[in-house]
Coordinates of C-alpha atoms and ligand atoms in Angstrom, one line a residue:
M1 CA 20.5 72.1 136.6
S2 CA 22.8 70.5 139.3
L3 CA 23.7 72.9 142.2
A4 CA 28.1 73.5 142.0
R5 CA 29.9 72.1 144.6
F6 CA 33.3 74.3 145.1
P7 CA 35.3 73.8 147.7
Q8 CA 36.7 76.8 150.3
G9 CA 39.3 78.3 148.7
F10 CA 38.2 77.5 145.4
L11 CA 40.4 79.9 143.0
W12 CA 38.4 82.1 140.8
G13 CA 38.9 84.2 138.0
G14 CA 40.3 84.2 133.9
A15 CA 43.5 84.1 131.4
L16 CA 44.9 86.7 129.5
A17 CA 48.3 85.0 127.6
A18 CA 51.6 88.2 126.7
N19 CA 51.4 87.5 123.1
Q20 CA 47.5 87.7 122.5
A21 CA 47.4 90.7 124.6
E22 CA 50.3 93.1 125.7
G23 CA 51.3 94.0 122.7
A24 CA 53.9 96.9 123.2
H25 CA 56.2 94.2 120.8
L26 CA 59.6 95.9 120.9
E27 CA 59.4 97.8 123.6
G28 CA 61.1 97.5 127.0
G29 CA 63.6 95.8 125.7
K30 CA 61.7 93.0 124.2
G31 CA 62.9 91.1 121.1
L32 CA 60.9 89.3 118.3
T33 CA 59.2 86.8 118.7
T34 CA 57.5 83.7 117.0
V35 CA 53.6 85.6 117.6
D36 CA 54.7 89.1 116.2
M37 CA 55.6 87.1 112.2
I38 CA 52.4 85.7 112.0
P39 CA 50.1 87.7 110.3
H40 CA 46.1 88.4 110.0
G41 CA 44.1 87.1 106.6
A42 CA 45.2 84.9 103.7
N43 CA 49.3 83.9 104.9
R44 CA 47.5 83.5 108.5
M45 CA 47.7 79.5 108.4
A46 CA 50.6 78.8 106.2
V47 CA 52.8 80.8 108.4
K48 CA 50.9 79.2 111.6
L49 CA 51.3 75.7 110.2
G50 CA 55.1 76.2 109.9
Q51 CA 54.3 75.5 105.8
E52 CA 55.9 79.1 105.1
Q53 CA 58.5 81.0 106.0
R54 CA 58.8 84.1 107.9
F55 CA 61.6 85.5 108.7
T56 CA 61.0 89.3 108.4
L57 CA 58.4 91.4 108.5
R58 CA 56.5 92.6 105.5
D59 CA 55.0 96.5 104.5
D60 CA 51.4 94.7 103.3
E61 CA 50.3 92.6 106.3
F62 CA 48.6 93.8 109.3
Y63 CA 50.4 91.2 112.5
P64 CA 48.1 92.1 115.1
S65 CA 49.9 90.7 118.6
H66 CA 52.8 94.1 117.7
E67 CA 49.9 96.0 119.9
A68 CA 47.5 93.6 120.6
I69 CA 45.1 95.5 123.5
D70 CA 47.5 97.4 124.8
F71 CA 48.2 94.8 128.1
Y72 CA 51.3 96.1 128.4
H73 CA 50.4 99.9 129.0
R74 CA 46.6 99.5 130.9
Y75 CA 47.4 96.3 132.8
K76 CA 46.5 98.1 135.7
E77 CA 43.2 99.4 134.4
D78 CA 42.6 95.5 133.2
I79 CA 43.9 93.9 136.9
A80 CA 41.1 96.3 139.0
L81 CA 38.9 95.0 136.4
M82 CA 39.4 91.7 137.3
A83 CA 39.4 92.9 141.4
E84 CA 36.4 94.8 140.6
M85 CA 34.8 91.1 139.6
G86 CA 36.2 89.3 142.6
F87 CA 39.3 87.4 141.1
T88 CA 41.4 85.4 143.1
V89 CA 43.9 84.5 140.8
F90 CA 44.8 85.7 137.2
R91 CA 46.7 83.6 134.7
T92 CA 48.7 84.9 132.0
S93 CA 51.9 84.0 130.6
I94 CA 55.6 85.9 130.5
A95 CA 57.0 86.7 127.2
W96 CA 59.9 84.6 126.7
S97 CA 61.5 88.1 124.8
R98 CA 60.7 90.3 127.3
L99 CA 63.5 88.5 129.6
Y100 CA 65.9 87.0 126.8
P101 CA 65.4 89.5 123.9
K102 CA 67.3 86.4 121.4
G103 CA 67.2 83.8 123.7
D104 CA 70.5 83.2 123.9
E105 CA 71.9 85.9 126.1
A106 CA 73.5 84.8 129.5
E107 CA 71.5 87.9 131.3
P108 CA 68.2 88.5 131.3
N109 CA 66.5 92.1 130.5
P110 CA 66.4 94.1 133.7
E111 CA 63.5 96.2 132.3
G112 CA 61.2 92.8 131.8
I113 CA 61.6 91.8 135.0
A114 CA 60.8 94.7 136.4
F115 CA 57.9 94.9 134.3
Y116 CA 56.6 91.5 135.4
R117 CA 57.4 92.0 139.2
A118 CA 55.2 95.2 138.8
L119 CA 52.6 93.1 137.3
F120 CA 52.5 90.4 139.7
E121 CA 53.0 92.8 143.0
E122 CA 49.1 95.1 141.7
C123 CA 47.8 91.3 141.9
R124 CA 49.4 91.2 144.9
K125 CA 47.8 94.3 145.5
Y126 CA 43.8 92.8 145.5
G127 CA 44.6 89.3 146.8
I128 CA 44.7 88.0 143.4
E129 CA 47.0 85.0 142.6
P130 CA 49.3 84.9 139.4
L131 CA 49.1 81.3 137.5
V132 CA 52.4 81.8 135.4
T133 CA 52.8 80.3 132.1
L134 CA 56.3 80.3 130.6
C135 CA 55.5 79.8 127.6
H136 CA 52.5 80.1 125.7
F137 CA 52.9 80.0 122.0
D138 CA 55.6 82.4 122.0
V139 CA 59.5 82.0 121.6
P140 CA 62.3 84.5 120.6
M141 CA 62.8 84.4 116.7
H142 CA 66.5 84.7 117.3
L143 CA 66.1 81.0 118.4
V144 CA 63.5 79.8 115.5
V145 CA 66.4 81.8 112.9
E146 CA 69.9 80.6 114.3
Y147 CA 68.7 77.3 116.1
G148 CA 66.5 75.6 114.3
S149 CA 63.8 76.6 117.4
W150 CA 62.5 73.2 119.3
R151 CA 64.5 70.7 116.9
N152 CA 67.2 71.8 118.6
R153 CA 68.8 70.3 122.1
Q154 CA 70.1 73.5 122.9
M155 CA 66.9 74.8 123.0
V156 CA 66.9 72.9 126.7
D157 CA 69.8 74.8 128.1
F158 CA 68.7 78.3 127.0
F159 CA 64.8 77.3 128.0
T160 CA 66.3 76.3 131.5
R161 CA 68.0 79.5 131.9
Y162 CA 65.4 81.8 131.1
A163 CA 62.9 79.5 133.4
R164 CA 65.4 79.5 136.3
T165 CA 65.6 83.7 136.3
C166 CA 61.3 83.5 136.5
F167 CA 61.9 81.0 139.4
E168 CA 64.5 83.4 141.3
A169 CA 63.2 86.8 140.2
F170 CA 59.6 86.8 140.9
D171 CA 59.9 84.6 143.6
G172 CA 57.7 85.4 146.8
L173 CA 55.2 86.6 144.1
V174 CA 54.3 83.7 141.7
K175 CA 53.5 80.0 143.1
Y176 CA 51.8 78.7 140.4
W177 CA 53.2 77.8 137.2
L178 CA 52.9 76.3 133.4
T179 CA 55.8 75.7 131.3
F180 CA 54.6 75.0 128.4
N181 CA 51.0 75.6 126.7
E182 CA 48.7 73.2 125.3
I183 CA 51.8 71.3 124.5
N184 CA 50.1 68.8 122.6
I185 CA 48.8 71.9 120.4
L186 CA 52.7 71.6 118.6
L187 CA 51.7 68.8 116.4
H188 CA 48.7 70.5 114.6
S189 CA 50.1 74.0 114.8
P190 CA 54.5 73.9 114.6
F191 CA 55.3 77.6 113.7
S192 CA 52.5 79.1 116.6
G193 CA 52.8 76.0 118.9
A194 CA 57.1 75.3 119.2
G195 CA 58.5 77.8 116.2
L196 CA 59.0 75.2 113.5
V197 CA 59.3 75.7 110.3
F198 CA 59.6 72.7 107.4
E199 CA 62.3 71.7 105.0
E200 CA 61.4 70.5 101.7
G201 CA 61.3 66.3 102.3
E202 CA 61.6 66.0 105.8
N203 CA 59.3 63.8 107.9
R204 CA 57.6 66.5 109.8
E205 CA 56.6 63.8 112.4
Q206 CA 60.1 63.2 113.3
V207 CA 60.8 67.4 113.3
K208 CA 57.6 67.6 115.6
Y209 CA 58.0 64.6 118.1
Q210 CA 61.4 65.3 118.5
A211 CA 60.9 68.8 119.4
A212 CA 58.2 67.6 121.8
H213 CA 61.5 65.7 123.5
H214 CA 63.4 68.6 124.1
E215 CA 60.1 70.5 125.6
L216 CA 59.5 67.5 127.7
V217 CA 63.0 67.4 129.0
A218 CA 62.9 71.0 129.3
S219 CA 59.8 71.1 131.3
A220 CA 60.8 68.6 133.8
L221 CA 63.8 70.5 134.3
A222 CA 62.0 73.6 135.2
T223 CA 59.8 72.0 137.3
K224 CA 62.9 70.2 139.1
I225 CA 64.1 74.0 139.8
A226 CA 61.0 75.5 140.3
H227 CA 61.3 72.9 143.7
E228 CA 64.9 73.8 144.2
V229 CA 64.3 77.7 144.3
N230 CA 61.3 77.5 146.1
P231 CA 59.5 74.1 147.5
H232 CA 56.3 75.8 147.8
N233 CA 56.4 76.3 143.7
Q234 CA 53.7 74.3 142.3
V235 CA 54.7 73.3 138.7
G236 CA 51.4 71.9 136.3
C237 CA 51.4 71.1 132.8
M238 CA 49.1 72.2 130.0
L239 CA 47.0 70.3 127.6
A240 CA 44.6 71.4 124.7
G241 CA 41.7 69.5 126.1
G242 CA 38.7 67.8 125.2
S243 CA 38.1 63.9 125.3
F244 CA 37.5 62.1 121.8
Y245 CA 34.4 60.4 121.5
P246 CA 33.8 57.2 118.7
Y247 CA 31.7 58.5 116.0
S248 CA 29.9 55.4 116.6
C249 CA 29.8 52.2 118.5
K250 CA 31.7 50.6 115.6
P251 CA 34.8 48.9 117.3
E252 CA 37.1 50.6 114.9
D253 CA 35.3 53.7 115.5
V254 CA 36.7 53.1 119.0
W255 CA 40.1 52.3 118.7
A256 CA 40.3 55.3 116.2
A257 CA 39.4 57.6 119.1
L258 CA 40.7 55.8 121.3
Q259 CA 44.3 56.6 119.2
K260 CA 43.5 60.4 118.5
E261 CA 43.3 60.3 122.7
R262 CA 46.2 58.7 123.6
E263 CA 47.8 61.2 120.7
N264 CA 46.4 64.2 122.8
L265 CA 47.6 62.6 125.6
L266 CA 51.1 61.5 125.1
F267 CA 52.8 64.4 126.7
I268 CA 50.6 64.8 129.1
D269 CA 51.8 61.1 129.9
V270 CA 55.0 62.0 130.4
Q271 CA 54.7 65.0 132.4
A272 CA 52.3 63.6 135.1
R273 CA 53.7 60.0 135.2
G274 CA 57.3 60.8 134.6
A275 CA 57.7 58.3 131.4
Y276 CA 57.0 57.9 127.9
P277 CA 53.9 55.5 128.2
A278 CA 53.8 51.8 126.7
Y279 CA 52.0 53.0 123.5
A280 CA 54.5 56.0 122.4
A281 CA 56.8 53.0 120.8
S282 CA 54.7 51.5 117.9
L283 CA 53.2 55.1 117.3
F284 CA 56.5 56.2 116.8
R285 CA 57.7 52.9 114.7
E286 CA 54.5 53.9 112.4
K287 CA 54.9 57.5 112.4
G288 CA 58.6 56.6 111.1
I289 CA 60.3 58.4 114.4
Q290 CA 63.1 57.7 115.7
L291 CA 63.2 59.7 118.3
V292 CA 66.9 60.6 119.8
K293 CA 67.6 60.6 123.5
A294 CA 70.7 62.1 125.6
P295 CA 71.4 59.4 127.9
E296 CA 70.1 61.3 131.3
D297 CA 66.8 62.0 129.5
D298 CA 64.7 59.6 130.9
D299 CA 66.3 60.3 134.6
I300 CA 65.4 64.3 134.3
L301 CA 61.9 63.2 132.8
K302 CA 61.0 61.3 136.1
H303 CA 60.4 65.2 137.6
S304 CA 56.8 65.2 137.3
V305 CA 54.7 68.2 137.7
D306 CA 52.9 69.0 140.8
F307 CA 49.3 69.3 138.9
V308 CA 47.4 68.7 135.7
S309 CA 46.5 71.9 133.9
F310 CA 43.8 71.9 130.6
S311 CA 42.0 73.7 128.5
Y312 CA 38.4 72.8 126.7
Y313 CA 36.6 74.2 124.8
A314 CA 34.5 71.4 122.9
S315 CA 34.7 67.2 123.0
R316 CA 35.4 66.1 120.0
C317 CA 34.7 63.1 117.8
A318 CA 36.6 60.2 115.7
S319 CA 36.0 57.3 113.7
A320 CA 38.3 54.7 111.4
D321 CA 37.3 57.3 108.2
M322 CA 39.1 60.7 109.7
N323 CA 38.2 62.0 105.8
A324 CA 34.6 61.2 106.1
G325 CA 34.1 65.4 105.5
N326 CA 31.7 65.8 107.9
T327 CA 34.6 68.1 109.6
S328 CA 34.3 70.6 112.8
A329 CA 36.7 72.5 113.9
A330 CA 37.2 72.0 117.5
N331 CA 40.1 74.2 118.1
V332 CA 43.2 73.1 115.3
V333 CA 43.1 69.4 116.7
K334 CA 40.6 67.8 113.6
S335 CA 37.2 66.3 114.9
L336 CA 34.0 65.0 113.1
R337 CA 30.6 66.8 113.6
N338 CA 29.3 65.7 116.3
P339 CA 25.3 65.7 115.5
H340 CA 24.2 66.0 118.9
I341 CA 25.6 68.6 120.2
Q342 CA 25.1 72.6 119.3
Q343 CA 28.2 74.7 117.3
S344 CA 29.4 78.4 118.2
Q345 CA 29.8 80.9 115.3
W346 CA 33.3 79.3 114.7
G347 CA 32.5 75.9 114.3
W348 CA 33.5 74.6 117.6
G349 CA 31.0 72.3 119.4
I350 CA 29.4 73.0 123.0
D351 CA 29.5 70.3 124.9
P352 CA 29.5 71.0 129.0
L353 CA 28.7 67.4 129.7
G354 CA 31.8 67.0 127.6
L355 CA 33.6 68.4 130.5
R356 CA 32.9 66.8 133.3
I357 CA 33.5 63.6 130.8
T358 CA 37.2 65.1 130.2
M359 CA 38.1 66.2 134.3
N360 CA 36.9 62.5 135.3
S361 CA 38.9 60.4 132.9
L362 CA 42.1 63.1 133.3
Y363 CA 41.8 62.5 137.1
D364 CA 41.0 58.3 136.6
R365 CA 45.2 58.7 134.2
Y366 CA 47.1 60.5 136.2
Q367 CA 45.0 60.6 139.9
K368 CA 46.7 64.9 140.3
P369 CA 44.6 67.4 140.6
L370 CA 43.2 69.2 137.8
F371 CA 43.2 73.1 137.2
L372 CA 40.8 75.0 134.6
V373 CA 42.8 77.1 133.0
E374 CA 41.1 78.4 129.6
N375 CA 37.1 77.7 128.9
G376 CA 34.8 80.2 127.2
L377 CA 33.0 81.1 124.1
G378 CA 34.4 82.7 121.6
A379 CA 31.3 84.7 119.8
I380 CA 30.4 88.3 118.2
D381 CA 29.1 91.1 120.4
E382 CA 27.0 93.9 119.8
I383 CA 26.9 97.3 121.7
N384 CA 23.4 98.0 121.5
A385 CA 21.9 101.8 121.4
A386 CA 21.9 102.0 125.3
G387 CA 26.3 101.7 125.0
E388 CA 25.8 97.8 126.4
I389 CA 26.7 94.5 125.6
E390 CA 24.2 91.8 126.7
D391 CA 26.1 88.6 125.5
D392 CA 23.6 86.1 127.1
Y393 CA 25.2 83.4 125.0
R394 CA 28.4 83.8 126.4
I395 CA 26.6 83.8 130.1
D396 CA 24.6 80.4 128.9
Y397 CA 28.2 79.0 128.1
L398 CA 29.7 79.4 130.9
R399 CA 26.9 78.9 133.7
A400 CA 26.8 75.4 131.6
H401 CA 30.8 74.1 131.8
I402 CA 31.0 75.6 135.3
S403 CA 27.9 73.7 136.9
A404 CA 29.4 70.5 135.0
M405 CA 32.8 71.3 136.4
G406 CA 30.7 71.1 139.8
D407 CA 29.2 68.0 138.8
A408 CA 33.0 66.6 137.9
I409 CA 33.8 68.1 141.6
A410 CA 31.1 66.1 142.9
D411 CA 32.6 62.6 141.1
G412 CA 35.7 63.2 143.1
V413 CA 37.9 65.3 141.1
P414 CA 40.0 67.4 142.9
L415 CA 40.1 70.3 140.6
L416 CA 42.4 73.5 142.6
G417 CA 40.2 76.7 139.9
Y418 CA 39.0 77.7 136.9
T419 CA 40.2 80.9 134.4
S420 CA 37.7 81.3 132.3
W421 CA 40.2 81.9 128.7
G422 CA 40.1 85.7 127.1
C423 CA 38.3 87.3 130.6
I424 CA 39.4 90.3 129.1
D425 CA 38.5 90.7 124.9
L426 CA 41.9 89.8 122.9
V427 CA 43.0 88.7 119.7
S428 CA 42.2 85.4 119.0
A429 CA 45.5 82.4 118.7
S430 CA 43.9 80.4 115.5
T431 CA 42.0 83.9 113.6
G432 CA 43.5 87.0 114.6
E433 CA 40.5 87.9 114.9
M434 CA 39.3 90.8 117.4
S435 CA 35.7 90.2 116.2
K436 CA 36.1 86.1 118.2
R437 CA 35.9 87.7 122.0
Y438 CA 35.9 85.4 125.2
G439 CA 35.4 88.5 127.5
F440 CA 33.6 89.7 130.3
V441 CA 35.2 93.4 129.5
H442 CA 35.1 94.5 126.1
V443 CA 37.8 96.3 124.0
D444 CA 37.2 99.0 121.6
R445 CA 39.5 97.5 118.3
D446 CA 38.4 95.9 115.3
D447 CA 39.7 93.0 112.8
A448 CA 42.1 95.3 111.4
G449 CA 43.9 97.0 114.3
R450 CA 41.0 100.2 114.4
G451 CA 39.6 101.2 117.7
T452 CA 40.5 103.2 120.6
L453 CA 40.9 100.2 122.8
A454 CA 38.8 101.6 125.6
R455 CA 37.3 98.8 127.8
R456 CA 33.6 98.3 128.7
R457 CA 31.7 95.9 131.4
K458 CA 29.6 93.0 129.4
K459 CA 26.2 91.8 131.2
S460 CA 28.8 88.7 131.9
F461 CA 31.2 91.0 134.2
W462 CA 28.4 91.4 136.6
W463 CA 27.0 88.1 136.0
Y464 CA 30.8 86.4 137.0
R465 CA 31.0 88.7 139.6
Q466 CA 28.0 86.9 141.0
V467 CA 29.4 84.0 140.7
I468 CA 32.6 84.2 142.5
A469 CA 31.0 86.3 145.8
S470 CA 28.8 83.0 145.9
N471 CA 31.5 80.4 145.2
G472 CA 29.7 78.6 142.0
E473 CA 26.7 78.6 144.3
D474 CA 24.7 81.2 142.9
L475 CA 24.7 80.4 138.3
A476 CA 21.1 81.8 137.8
Ligands
BG6_1 C1 43.7 78.5 123.1 C2 45.4 78.9 123.1 O1 44.0 77.0 122.1 O2 42.9 78.6 123.0 C3 45.0 80.2 123.3 O3 46.1 78.5 124.6 C4 43.7 81.0 122.6 O4 45.8 80.5 123.4 C5 42.1 79.8 123.1 O5 43.2 81.5 122.4 C6 40.8 80.2 121.9 O6 41.5 80.5 120.5 P1 40.7 81.3 120.0 O7 41.7 80.7 118.6 O8 39.5 81.2 119.8 O9 41.8 82.3 120.2

């Protein structure tokens, strides 16, 4: 295994998101948000996908986000644990509905601002740079119910007002911003991704791409505002990454993989290059989409991002016949099972070289610095008789991926930093489970919400501390 070569000042840390960690879903003036309506259990998928409307909470369902891991009350303890590992960056998101409980108010909620100021100041106390996502899978429910969420262009105004509030209120505390988490996931998980609920018989592709267009305009305007508020602000887009491999060298399979790759990268093409790519026209034609654009939109989209951030869990595989069975779960993005790689307990492929491939392809395409803001292994952890968690499988996964990341840097790819996903165990976005754990720190809570929420360091905690202390040289 080759030695990683990381530049001085490389940012090392971990990532959480408000919707999966904070809990306190109605405290501090917060309003209900999309994730608060997504239950654990049998109805989860239908709600997440926007097939079943859930505008009111039900007594017979359990909603994991309501308490989550109680980061809202325990953030000081959690940041101290991150500092103990040596983090120099911590990625989290702001819950839009803490600042604007309904989403369409003229003024923000001061309690929400006070909470995030305190959180970012706590990071700064330890020399940890916050990396903040403005929208990570949560839209205020009032905007969903009253406006139809991102299918409505008015969302651009609501979002940019919220974004400006964040840039102004946290100026001097936060420099690195991401607009929309995994913007391409809107195509695969429309309600959790963008608050979309479908009506019978409508062209769903039209709704999704129109909503994405509104997000892209909002993202470009937010980028412009961030730079106006403070020219030192750095704004990134965020891709659910993982290159598509052709399942075989059959030309039809190669073409299929290229199309899937384009579908994945379309929104990032706009955010990073400032315009829709040429292939968008034929894609829209095939899907029967007629994008409604305001006359000023093309100019607005020219405000491209400063860097390209992405998550990487697994590579993907495509063939001309994607329904040939043999599918694997690469997050919610459909993929064929790759026989050359191992799978996680949740069926996600494990492909460290795929990370090197993805990083090289992204940099070849965008020529902007990259930031790997999510990566990790969701696995079941057992506490042994000595009270310890020996998560060598997680260490193996991370070691191989950090090493591949070092190889990509040696290939010439500029990478700003690395935040592994779920550095403290949190609620899984896809399944709502707690048992799908990613963390260096264990949280005592089960899938039904039982447990003390106590934190416990795992073996990987000590391992990652040494990785950071050696700036990625000591991966043993
Ligand atoms: C990414 C999301 O898709 O993957 C996170 O940005 C999510 O919110 C992560 O938690 C891992 O997925 P999961 O389903 O294992 O939680």
